[in-house]
Coordinates of C-alpha atoms in Angstrom, one line a residue:
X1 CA 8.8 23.8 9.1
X2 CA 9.3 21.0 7.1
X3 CA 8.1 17.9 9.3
X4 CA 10.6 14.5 9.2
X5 CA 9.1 11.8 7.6
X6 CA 8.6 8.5 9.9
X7 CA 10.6 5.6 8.6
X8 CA 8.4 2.5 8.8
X9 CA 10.0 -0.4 10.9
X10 CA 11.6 -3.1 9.3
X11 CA 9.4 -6.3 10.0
X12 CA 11.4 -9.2 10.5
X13 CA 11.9 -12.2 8.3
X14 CA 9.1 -15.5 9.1
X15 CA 12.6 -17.3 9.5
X16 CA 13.8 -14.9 12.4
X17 CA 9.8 -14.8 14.2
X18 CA 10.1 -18.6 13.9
X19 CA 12.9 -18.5 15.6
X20 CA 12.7 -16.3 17.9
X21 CA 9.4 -17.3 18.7
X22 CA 10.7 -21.2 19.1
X23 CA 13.5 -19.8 21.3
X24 CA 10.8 -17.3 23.7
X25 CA 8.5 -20.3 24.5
X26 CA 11.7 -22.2 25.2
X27 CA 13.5 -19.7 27.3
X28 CA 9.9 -19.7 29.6
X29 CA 10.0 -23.3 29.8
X30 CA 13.3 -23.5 31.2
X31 CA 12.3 -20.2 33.3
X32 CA 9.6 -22.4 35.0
X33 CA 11.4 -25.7 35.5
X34 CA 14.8 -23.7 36.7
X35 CA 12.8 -21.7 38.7
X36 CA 10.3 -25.0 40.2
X37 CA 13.6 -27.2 40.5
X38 CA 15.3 -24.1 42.9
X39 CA 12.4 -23.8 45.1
X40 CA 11.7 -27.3 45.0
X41 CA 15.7 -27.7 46.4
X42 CA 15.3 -24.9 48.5
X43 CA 12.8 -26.4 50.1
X44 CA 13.6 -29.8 50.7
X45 CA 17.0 -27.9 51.9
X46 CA 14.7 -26.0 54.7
X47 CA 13.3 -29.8 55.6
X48 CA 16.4 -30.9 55.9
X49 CA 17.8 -28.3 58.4
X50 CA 13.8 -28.3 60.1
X51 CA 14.8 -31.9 60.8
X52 CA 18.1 -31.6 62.1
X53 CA 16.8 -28.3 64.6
X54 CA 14.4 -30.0 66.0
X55 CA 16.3 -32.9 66.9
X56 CA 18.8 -30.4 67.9
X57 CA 16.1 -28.6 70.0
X58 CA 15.4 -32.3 71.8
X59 CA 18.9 -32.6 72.8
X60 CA 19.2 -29.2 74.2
X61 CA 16.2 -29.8 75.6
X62 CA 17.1 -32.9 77.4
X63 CA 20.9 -31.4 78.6
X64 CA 18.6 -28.7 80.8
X65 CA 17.0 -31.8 82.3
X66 CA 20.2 -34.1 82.9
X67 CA 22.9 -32.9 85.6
X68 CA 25.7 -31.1 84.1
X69 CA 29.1 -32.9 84.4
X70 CA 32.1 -32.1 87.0
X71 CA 33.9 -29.4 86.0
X72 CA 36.8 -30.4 86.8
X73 CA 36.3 -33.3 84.3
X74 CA 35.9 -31.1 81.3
X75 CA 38.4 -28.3 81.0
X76 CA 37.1 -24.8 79.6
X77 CA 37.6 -23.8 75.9
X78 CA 36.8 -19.9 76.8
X79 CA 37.3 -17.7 79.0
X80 CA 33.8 -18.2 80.9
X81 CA 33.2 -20.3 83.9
X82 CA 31.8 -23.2 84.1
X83 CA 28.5 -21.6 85.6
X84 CA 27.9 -19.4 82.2
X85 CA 28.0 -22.1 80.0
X86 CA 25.0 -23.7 78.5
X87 CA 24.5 -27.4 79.2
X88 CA 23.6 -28.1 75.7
X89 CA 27.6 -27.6 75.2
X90 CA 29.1 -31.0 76.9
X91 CA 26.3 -32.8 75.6
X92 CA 26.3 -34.9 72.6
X93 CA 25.3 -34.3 68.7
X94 CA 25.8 -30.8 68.6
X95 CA 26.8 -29.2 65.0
X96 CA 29.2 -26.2 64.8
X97 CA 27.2 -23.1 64.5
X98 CA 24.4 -24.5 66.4
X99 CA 22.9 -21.5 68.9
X100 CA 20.6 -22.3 72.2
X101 CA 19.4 -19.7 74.6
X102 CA 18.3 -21.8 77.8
X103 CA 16.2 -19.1 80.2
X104 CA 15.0 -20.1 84.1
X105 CA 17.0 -19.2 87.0
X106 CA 19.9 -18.2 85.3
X107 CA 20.6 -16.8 81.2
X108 CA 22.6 -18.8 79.5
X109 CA 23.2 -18.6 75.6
X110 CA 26.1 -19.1 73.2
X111 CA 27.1 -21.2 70.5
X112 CA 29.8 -23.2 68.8
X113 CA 32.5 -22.1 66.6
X114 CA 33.8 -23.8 63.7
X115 CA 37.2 -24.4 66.2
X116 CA 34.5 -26.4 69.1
X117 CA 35.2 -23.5 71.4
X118 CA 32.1 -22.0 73.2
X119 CA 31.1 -18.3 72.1
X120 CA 28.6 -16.0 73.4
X121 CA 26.4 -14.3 71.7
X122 CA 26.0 -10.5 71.6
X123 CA 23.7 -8.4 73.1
X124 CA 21.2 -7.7 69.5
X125 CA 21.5 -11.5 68.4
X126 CA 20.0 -12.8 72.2
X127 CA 17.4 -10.1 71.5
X128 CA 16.5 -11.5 68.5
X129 CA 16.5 -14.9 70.0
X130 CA 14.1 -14.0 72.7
X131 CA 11.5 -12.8 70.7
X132 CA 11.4 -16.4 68.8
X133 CA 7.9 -17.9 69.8
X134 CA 7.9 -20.6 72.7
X135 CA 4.7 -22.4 70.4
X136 CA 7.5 -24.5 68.9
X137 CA 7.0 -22.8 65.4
X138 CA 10.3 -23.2 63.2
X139 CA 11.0 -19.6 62.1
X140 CA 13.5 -18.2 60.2
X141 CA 16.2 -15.3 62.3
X142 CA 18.6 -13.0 61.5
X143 CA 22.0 -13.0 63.3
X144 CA 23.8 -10.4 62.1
X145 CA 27.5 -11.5 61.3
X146 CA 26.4 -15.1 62.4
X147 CA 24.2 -15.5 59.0
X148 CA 20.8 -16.6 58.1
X149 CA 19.4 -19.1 60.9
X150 CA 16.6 -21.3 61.6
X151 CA 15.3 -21.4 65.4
X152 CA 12.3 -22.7 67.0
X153 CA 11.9 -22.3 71.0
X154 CA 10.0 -24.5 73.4
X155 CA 9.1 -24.4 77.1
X156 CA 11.2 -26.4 79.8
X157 CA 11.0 -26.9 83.4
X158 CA 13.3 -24.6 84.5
X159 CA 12.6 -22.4 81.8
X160 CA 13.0 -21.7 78.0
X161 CA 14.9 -23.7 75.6
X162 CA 15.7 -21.6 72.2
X163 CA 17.8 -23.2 69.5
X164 CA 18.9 -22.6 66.0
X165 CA 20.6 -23.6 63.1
X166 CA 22.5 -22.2 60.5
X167 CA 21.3 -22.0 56.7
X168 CA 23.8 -20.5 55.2
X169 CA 25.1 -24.7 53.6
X170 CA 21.6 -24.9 52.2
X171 CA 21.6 -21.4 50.7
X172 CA 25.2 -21.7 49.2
X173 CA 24.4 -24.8 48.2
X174 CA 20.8 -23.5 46.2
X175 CA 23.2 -20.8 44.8
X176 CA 25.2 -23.1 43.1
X177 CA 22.8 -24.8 42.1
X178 CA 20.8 -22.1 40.7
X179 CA 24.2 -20.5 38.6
X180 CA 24.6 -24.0 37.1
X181 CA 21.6 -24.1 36.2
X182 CA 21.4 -20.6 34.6
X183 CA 25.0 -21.4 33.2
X184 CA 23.2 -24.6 31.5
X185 CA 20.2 -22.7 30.0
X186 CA 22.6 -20.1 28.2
X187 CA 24.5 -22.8 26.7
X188 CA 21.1 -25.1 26.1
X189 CA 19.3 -21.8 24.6
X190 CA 22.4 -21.1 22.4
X191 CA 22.6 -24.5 21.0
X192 CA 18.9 -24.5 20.8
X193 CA 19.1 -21.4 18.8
X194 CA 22.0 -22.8 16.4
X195 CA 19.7 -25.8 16.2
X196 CA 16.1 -24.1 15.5
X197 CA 17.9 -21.6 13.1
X198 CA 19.0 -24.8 10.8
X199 CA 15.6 -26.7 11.2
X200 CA 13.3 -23.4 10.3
X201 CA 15.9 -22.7 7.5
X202 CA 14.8 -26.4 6.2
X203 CA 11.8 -26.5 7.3
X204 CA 10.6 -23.3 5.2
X205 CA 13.4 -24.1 2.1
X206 CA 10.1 -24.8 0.2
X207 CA 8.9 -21.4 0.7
X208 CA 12.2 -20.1 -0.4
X209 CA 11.7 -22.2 -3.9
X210 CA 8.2 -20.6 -4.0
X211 CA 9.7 -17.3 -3.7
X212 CA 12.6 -17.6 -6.2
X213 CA 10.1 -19.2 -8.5
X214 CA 7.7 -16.7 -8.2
X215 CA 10.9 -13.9 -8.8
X216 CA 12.3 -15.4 -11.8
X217 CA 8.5 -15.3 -13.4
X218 CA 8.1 -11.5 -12.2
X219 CA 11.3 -11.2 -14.8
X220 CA 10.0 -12.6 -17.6
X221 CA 8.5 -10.2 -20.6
X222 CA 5.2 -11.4 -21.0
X223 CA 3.7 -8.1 -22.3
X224 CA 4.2 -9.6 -26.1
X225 CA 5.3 -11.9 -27.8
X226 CA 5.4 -15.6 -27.4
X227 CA 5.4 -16.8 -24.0
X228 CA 6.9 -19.7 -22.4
X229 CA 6.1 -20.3 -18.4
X230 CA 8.3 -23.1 -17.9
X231 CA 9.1 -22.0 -14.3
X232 CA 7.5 -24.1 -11.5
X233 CA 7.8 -25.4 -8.1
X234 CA 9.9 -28.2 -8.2
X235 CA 8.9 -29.6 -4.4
X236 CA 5.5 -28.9 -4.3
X237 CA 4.1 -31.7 -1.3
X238 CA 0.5 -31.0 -1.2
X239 CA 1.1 -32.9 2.4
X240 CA 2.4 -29.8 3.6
X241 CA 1.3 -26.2 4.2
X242 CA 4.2 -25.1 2.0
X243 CA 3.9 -27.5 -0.4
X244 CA 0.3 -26.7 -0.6
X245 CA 1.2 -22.8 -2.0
X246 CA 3.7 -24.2 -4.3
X247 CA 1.3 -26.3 -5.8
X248 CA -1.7 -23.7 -5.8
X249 CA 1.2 -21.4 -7.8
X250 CA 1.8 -24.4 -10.0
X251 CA -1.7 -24.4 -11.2
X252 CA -1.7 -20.5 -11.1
X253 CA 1.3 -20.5 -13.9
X254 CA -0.4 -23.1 -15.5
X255 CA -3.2 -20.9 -15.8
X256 CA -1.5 -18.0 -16.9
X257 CA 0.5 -19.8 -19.5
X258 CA -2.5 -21.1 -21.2
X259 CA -4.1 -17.3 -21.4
X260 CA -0.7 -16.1 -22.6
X261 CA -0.5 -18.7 -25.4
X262 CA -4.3 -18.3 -26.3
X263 CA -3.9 -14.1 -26.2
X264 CA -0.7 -14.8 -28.1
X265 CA -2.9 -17.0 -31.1
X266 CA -5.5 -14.3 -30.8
X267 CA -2.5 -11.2 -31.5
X268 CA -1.3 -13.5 -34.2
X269 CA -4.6 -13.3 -36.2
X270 CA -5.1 -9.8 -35.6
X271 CA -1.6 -9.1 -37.2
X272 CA -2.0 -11.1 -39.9
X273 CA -4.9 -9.7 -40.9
X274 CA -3.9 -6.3 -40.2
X275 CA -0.9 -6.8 -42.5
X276 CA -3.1 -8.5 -45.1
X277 CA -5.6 -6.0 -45.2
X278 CA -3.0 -2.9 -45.4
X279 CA -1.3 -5.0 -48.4
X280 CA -4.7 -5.0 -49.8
X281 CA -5.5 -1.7 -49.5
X282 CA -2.2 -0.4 -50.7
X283 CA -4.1 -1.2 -54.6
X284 CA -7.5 0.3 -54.1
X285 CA -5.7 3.7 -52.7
X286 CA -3.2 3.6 -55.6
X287 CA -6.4 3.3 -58.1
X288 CA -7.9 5.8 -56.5
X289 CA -5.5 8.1 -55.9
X290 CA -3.8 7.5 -60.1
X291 CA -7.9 8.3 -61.0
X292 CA -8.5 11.7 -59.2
X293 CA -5.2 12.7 -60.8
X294 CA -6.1 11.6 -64.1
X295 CA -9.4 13.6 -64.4
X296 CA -8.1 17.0 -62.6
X297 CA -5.7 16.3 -65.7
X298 CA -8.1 15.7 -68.1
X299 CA -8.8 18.9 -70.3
X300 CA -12.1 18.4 -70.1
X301 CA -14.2 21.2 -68.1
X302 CA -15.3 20.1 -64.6
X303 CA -18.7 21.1 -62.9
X304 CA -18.2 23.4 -60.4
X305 CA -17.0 22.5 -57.1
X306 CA -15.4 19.2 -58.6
X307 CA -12.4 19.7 -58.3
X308 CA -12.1 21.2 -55.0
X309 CA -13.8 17.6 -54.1
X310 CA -11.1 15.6 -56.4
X311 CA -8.5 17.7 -54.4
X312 CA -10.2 16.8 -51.3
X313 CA -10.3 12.9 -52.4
X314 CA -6.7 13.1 -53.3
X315 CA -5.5 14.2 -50.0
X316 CA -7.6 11.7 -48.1
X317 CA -6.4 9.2 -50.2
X318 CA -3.1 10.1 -49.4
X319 CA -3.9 10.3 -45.6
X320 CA -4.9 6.9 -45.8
X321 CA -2.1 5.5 -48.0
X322 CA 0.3 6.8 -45.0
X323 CA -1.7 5.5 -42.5
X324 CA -2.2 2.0 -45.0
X325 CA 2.0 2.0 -44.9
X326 CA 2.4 2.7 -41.3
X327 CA -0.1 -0.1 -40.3
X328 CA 2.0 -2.2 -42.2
X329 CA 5.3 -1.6 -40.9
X330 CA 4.1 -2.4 -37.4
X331 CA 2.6 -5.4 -38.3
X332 CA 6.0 -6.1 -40.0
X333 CA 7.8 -5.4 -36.6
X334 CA 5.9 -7.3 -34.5
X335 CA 6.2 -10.0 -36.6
X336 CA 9.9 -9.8 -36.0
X337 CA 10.6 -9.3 -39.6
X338 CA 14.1 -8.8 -40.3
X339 CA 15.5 -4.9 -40.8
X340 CA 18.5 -4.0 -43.4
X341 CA 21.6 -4.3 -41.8
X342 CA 24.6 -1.7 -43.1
X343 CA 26.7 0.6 -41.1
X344 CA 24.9 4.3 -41.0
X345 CA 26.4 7.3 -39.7
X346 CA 23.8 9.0 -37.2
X347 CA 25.2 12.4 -37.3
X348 CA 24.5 12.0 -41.2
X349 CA 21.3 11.1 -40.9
X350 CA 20.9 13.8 -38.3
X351 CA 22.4 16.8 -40.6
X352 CA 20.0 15.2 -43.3
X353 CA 16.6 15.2 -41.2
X354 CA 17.9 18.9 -39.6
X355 CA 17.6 20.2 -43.5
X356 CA 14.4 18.9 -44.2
X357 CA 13.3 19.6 -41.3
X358 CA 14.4 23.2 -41.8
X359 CA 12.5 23.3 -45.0
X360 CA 9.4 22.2 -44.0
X361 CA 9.6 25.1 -40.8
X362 CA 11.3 27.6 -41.4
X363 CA 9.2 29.8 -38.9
X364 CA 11.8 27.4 -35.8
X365 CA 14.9 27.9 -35.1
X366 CA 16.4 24.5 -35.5
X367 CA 20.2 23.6 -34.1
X368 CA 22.6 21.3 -34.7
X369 CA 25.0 19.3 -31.9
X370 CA 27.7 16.7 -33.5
X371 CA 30.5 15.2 -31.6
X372 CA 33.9 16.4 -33.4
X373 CA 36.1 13.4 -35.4
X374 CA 39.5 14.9 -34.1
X375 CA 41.8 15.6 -37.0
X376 CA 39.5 14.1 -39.4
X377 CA 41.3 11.3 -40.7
X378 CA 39.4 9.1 -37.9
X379 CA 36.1 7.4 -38.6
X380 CA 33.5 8.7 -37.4
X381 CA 32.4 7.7 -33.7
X382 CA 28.5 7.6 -34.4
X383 CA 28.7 4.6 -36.2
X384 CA 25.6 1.8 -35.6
X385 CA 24.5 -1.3 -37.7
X386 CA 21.0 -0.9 -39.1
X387 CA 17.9 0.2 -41.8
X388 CA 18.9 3.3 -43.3
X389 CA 15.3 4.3 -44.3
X390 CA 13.8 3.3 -41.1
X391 CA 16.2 5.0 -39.2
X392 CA 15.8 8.3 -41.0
X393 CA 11.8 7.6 -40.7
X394 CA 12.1 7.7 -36.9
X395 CA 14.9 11.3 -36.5
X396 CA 11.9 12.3 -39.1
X397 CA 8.9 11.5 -36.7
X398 CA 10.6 13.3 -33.6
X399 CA 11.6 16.5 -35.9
X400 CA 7.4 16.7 -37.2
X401 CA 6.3 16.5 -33.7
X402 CA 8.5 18.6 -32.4
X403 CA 7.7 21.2 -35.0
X404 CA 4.1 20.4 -35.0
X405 CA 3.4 20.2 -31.4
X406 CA 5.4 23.6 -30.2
X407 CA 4.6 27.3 -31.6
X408 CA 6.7 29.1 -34.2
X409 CA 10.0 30.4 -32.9
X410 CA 10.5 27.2 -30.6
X411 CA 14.3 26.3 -30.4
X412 CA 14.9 22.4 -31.5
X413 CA 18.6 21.1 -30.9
X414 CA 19.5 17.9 -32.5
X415 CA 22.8 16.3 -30.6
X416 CA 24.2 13.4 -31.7
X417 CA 27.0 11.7 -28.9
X418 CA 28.9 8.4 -28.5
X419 CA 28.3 7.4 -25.1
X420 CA 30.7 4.0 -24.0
X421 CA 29.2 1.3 -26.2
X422 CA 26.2 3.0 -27.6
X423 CA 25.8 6.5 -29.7
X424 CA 22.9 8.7 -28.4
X425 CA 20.7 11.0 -30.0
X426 CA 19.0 13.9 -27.9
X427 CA 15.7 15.7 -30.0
X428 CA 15.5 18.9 -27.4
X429 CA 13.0 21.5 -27.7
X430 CA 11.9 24.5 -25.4
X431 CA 8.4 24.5 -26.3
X432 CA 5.5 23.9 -23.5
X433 CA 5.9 20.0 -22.8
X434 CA 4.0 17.7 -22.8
X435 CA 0.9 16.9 -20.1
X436 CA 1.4 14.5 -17.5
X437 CA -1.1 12.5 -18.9
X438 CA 0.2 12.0 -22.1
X439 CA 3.6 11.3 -20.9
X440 CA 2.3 7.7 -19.9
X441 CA 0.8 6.3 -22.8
X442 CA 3.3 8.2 -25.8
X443 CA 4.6 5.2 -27.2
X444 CA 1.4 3.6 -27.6
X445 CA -0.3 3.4 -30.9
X446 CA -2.7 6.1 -32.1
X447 CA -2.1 8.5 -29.2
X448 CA -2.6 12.1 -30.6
X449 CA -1.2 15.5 -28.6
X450 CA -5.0 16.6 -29.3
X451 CA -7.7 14.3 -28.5
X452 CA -10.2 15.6 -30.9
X453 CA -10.9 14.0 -33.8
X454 CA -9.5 16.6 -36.5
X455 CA -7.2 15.5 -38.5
X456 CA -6.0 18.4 -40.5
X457 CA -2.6 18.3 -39.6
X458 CA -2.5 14.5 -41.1
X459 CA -1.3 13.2 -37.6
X460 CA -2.0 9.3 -37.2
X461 CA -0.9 8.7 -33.7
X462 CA 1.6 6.5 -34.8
X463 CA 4.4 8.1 -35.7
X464 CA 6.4 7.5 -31.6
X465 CA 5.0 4.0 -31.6
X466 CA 6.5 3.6 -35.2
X467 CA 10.0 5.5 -33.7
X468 CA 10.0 3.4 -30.5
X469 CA 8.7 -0.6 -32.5
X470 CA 11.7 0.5 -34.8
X471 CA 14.1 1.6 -32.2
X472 CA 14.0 -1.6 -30.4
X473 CA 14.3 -3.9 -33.0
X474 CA 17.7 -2.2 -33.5
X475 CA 18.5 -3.4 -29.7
X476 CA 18.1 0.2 -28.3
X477 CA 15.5 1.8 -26.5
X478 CA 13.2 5.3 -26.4
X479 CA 13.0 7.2 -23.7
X480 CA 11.1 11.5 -23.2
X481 CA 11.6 13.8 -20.5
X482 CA 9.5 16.4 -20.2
X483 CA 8.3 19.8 -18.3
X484 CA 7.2 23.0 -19.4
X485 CA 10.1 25.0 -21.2
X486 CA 12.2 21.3 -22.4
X487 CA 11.1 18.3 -24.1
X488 CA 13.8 15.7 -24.8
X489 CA 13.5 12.4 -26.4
X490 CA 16.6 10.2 -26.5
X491 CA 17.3 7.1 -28.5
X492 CA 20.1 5.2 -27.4
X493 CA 21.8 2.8 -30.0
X494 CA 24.2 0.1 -30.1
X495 CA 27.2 1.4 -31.8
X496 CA 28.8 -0.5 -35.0
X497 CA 31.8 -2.5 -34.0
X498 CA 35.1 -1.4 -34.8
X499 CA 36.1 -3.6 -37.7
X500 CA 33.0 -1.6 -39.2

């Protein structure tokens, strides 16, 4: 069973921990002051109600002490007598909801409605009431439909005085505080987010510049030719953290431009002389090569064994003519020298380098691919601007290695296609491909397919890096593919323009 392949989590941009980060240490510091500010209410709430029970608690206190007034003088709100109802009623400074429980020779309890009528209480709140310590502790109680109370109870003559106070004005009003409050730190986090996203966007623009800078080098060639780092951090503050790294990249490109341009002088030399010593040794090989030819000539007898050695001296000279020539015409190209510019017809040169090819191995089976012309009174569609010669030297490298590099009986298809802009040529073969290894480095100079040193077959290791320097300064490009069983090289050209 195949297993599922994790997919790595995307980290978040610096921009987004920044702030998020900003808007985490925020959202805890108005945690703990909305949070202290409530309590601190609540509790100053609790005081408040504390104060007014206990002066509440005095006053019922002092009713069980004075006389209760005539009856007749005070007519009854309820449907109890005058006998059931607490003194602390017809006294004075009593606040609706207030609750006392006065115990001695007779139960009394109740407390007053939001009307200023007299109720009783029920059977489970003067339970609850009862159990409220007589130390004069201020606890809170529970009075079922009633609410949330506060009640403290204290001893009398006659008895015990229990009184409480409704809480439920301080909680609604530490409610509404507390949803304003959570209603302002939505809004103020929101804003704050708005705000921190702009400031960290500013704040780290710098790095942004660093980033882009450090981009548009990454595009640059700088694998040959002359070099130009222009590119550099325009807003590089050494006062700041980010300024600091655009100014250490500053000097960084600096650096690099100055090894570019000195590996650049020290390329220049070696082409030069490269190209001046292949020019010179063009006239030395041509000497020696016109010499060996003139004495295996010469009717003169030769001692034995001379002229397998002037043989041997004529075909190294050869060898190192070709090699002389090819040296040459990559020093040319990397100098930038200037190719012949005509129109060409690639599936010409393709039926041409198919022949020859055909001629030098007969023992392959060699095939070839052209795109049709219609009725033929079109131009041809493989049409592209460029050195004849050279152009036929590289179809000629990519037919010898095909035929050199794969056994006898290998299939080798030439096709030659117009594809949009460009015409394409596809050298396929079916022979064993080439290693891995090889693949990497074949457009270098002087890779061989065999790593030995034997040069029977007259192989340079240049013939792909002569292909591919001559392909690209026609403005197209080289490109193999290969596995065991197909090899294909493509070279893709610009096609000639119309008017062509």
């Amino acid at each position: 069973m195949r297993r599922r392949r994790r997919r790595r989590p995307v980290r978040p941009t610096l921009r987004r921990r920044l702030t998020l980060t900003t808007l985490g240490l925020l959202a805890v510091v108005v945690a703990v002051i909305g949070v202290t500010s409530t309590l601190a209410l609540r509790a100053s709430l609790l005081q408040q109600v504390d104060d007014r029970l206990v002066a509440a608690a005095a006053r019922a206190g002092s009713a069980t002490r004075t006389p209760p007034a005539d009856p007749a003088d005070t007519p009854l709100t309820n449907d109890n007598d005058a006998d059931n109802r607490p003194p602390w009623f017809e006294g004075p400074g009593q606040d609706v909801g207030t609750v006392n429980v006065v115990t001695g020779g007779q139960l009394r309890s109740g407390y007053i409605a939001p009307d200023g009528s007299y109720r009783p209480l029920t059977a489970a709140q003067l339970a609850t009431l009862l159990a409220v310590p007589t130390n004069g502790t201020i606890v809170p109680v529970s009075l079922g439909n009633l609410g949330s109370y506060r009640a403290v109870a204290g001893t009398s003559d006659d008895g015990a005085v229990i009184t409480a106070i409704p809480t439920a004005s301080a909680e609604t009003t530490v409610r509404g505080y507390a949803m304003v409050e959570l209603l302002a730190a939505v809004i103020g986090l929101a804003l704050a987010a708005v705000a921190a996203n702009v400031l960290v966007r500013r704040g780290l623009r710098p790095l942004t510049n660093v980033a882009a800078t450090a981009t548009r080098v990454s595009e640059l060639p700088l694998d040959k030719g002359e070099v130009s780092l222009s590119e550099r951090v325009a807003d590089a503050d050494p006062a700041t953290e980010v300024g600091q790294v655009g100014a250490a990249l500053n000097r960084m490109l600096g650096h690099v431009e100055r090894a570019l341009t000195a590996r650049q002088e020290s390329e220049q030399q070696v082409r030069r002389f490269v190209a001046d010593a292949s020019h010179e040794l063009r006239t030395p090989l041509a000497s020696i090569r016109g010499y060996t030819e003139l004495v295996r000539r010469s009717d003169e007898p030769l001692p034995d064994g001379a002229g397998q050695a002037l043989a041997r001296v004529e075909a190294e000279a050869i060898r190192m003519t070709a090699l002389v020539e090819d040296m040459l015409l990559l020093a040319r190209l990397d100098a930038g020298r200037d190719l012949e510019h005509e129109t060409i017809d690639l599936a010409q040169l393709a039926v041409d380098a198919v022949a020859d090819a055909h001629a030098a191995g007969p023992d392959h089976v060699w095939q070839l691919d052209l795109e049709a012309d219609g009725d033929g009174d079109d131009e041809p569609t493989t049409l592209v601007t460029g050195d004849d010669h050279r152009l036929r030297q590289v179809l000629a490298n990519l037919l010898t290695n095909a035929r050199v590099h794969t056994p006898a009986g290998t299939r080798v298809e030439v096709a030659v296609r117009r594809a949009g802009p460009d015409v394409v040529v596809r050298v396929h073969d079916d022979g064993p491909g080439i290693p891995a290894e090889l693949r990497e480095r074949l457009f270098e100079r002087f890779t061989r397919g065999d790593a030995s040193r034997n040069h029977t077959s007259g192989s340079t290791g240049l013939g792909l890096a002569i292909a591919n320097a001559v392909v690209h300064a026609h403005g197209g490009t080289m490109t193999c593919t290969s596995r065991p069983g197909s090899t294909v090289f493509t070279v893709t050209l610009p096609a000639a323009p119309a008017a062509a």
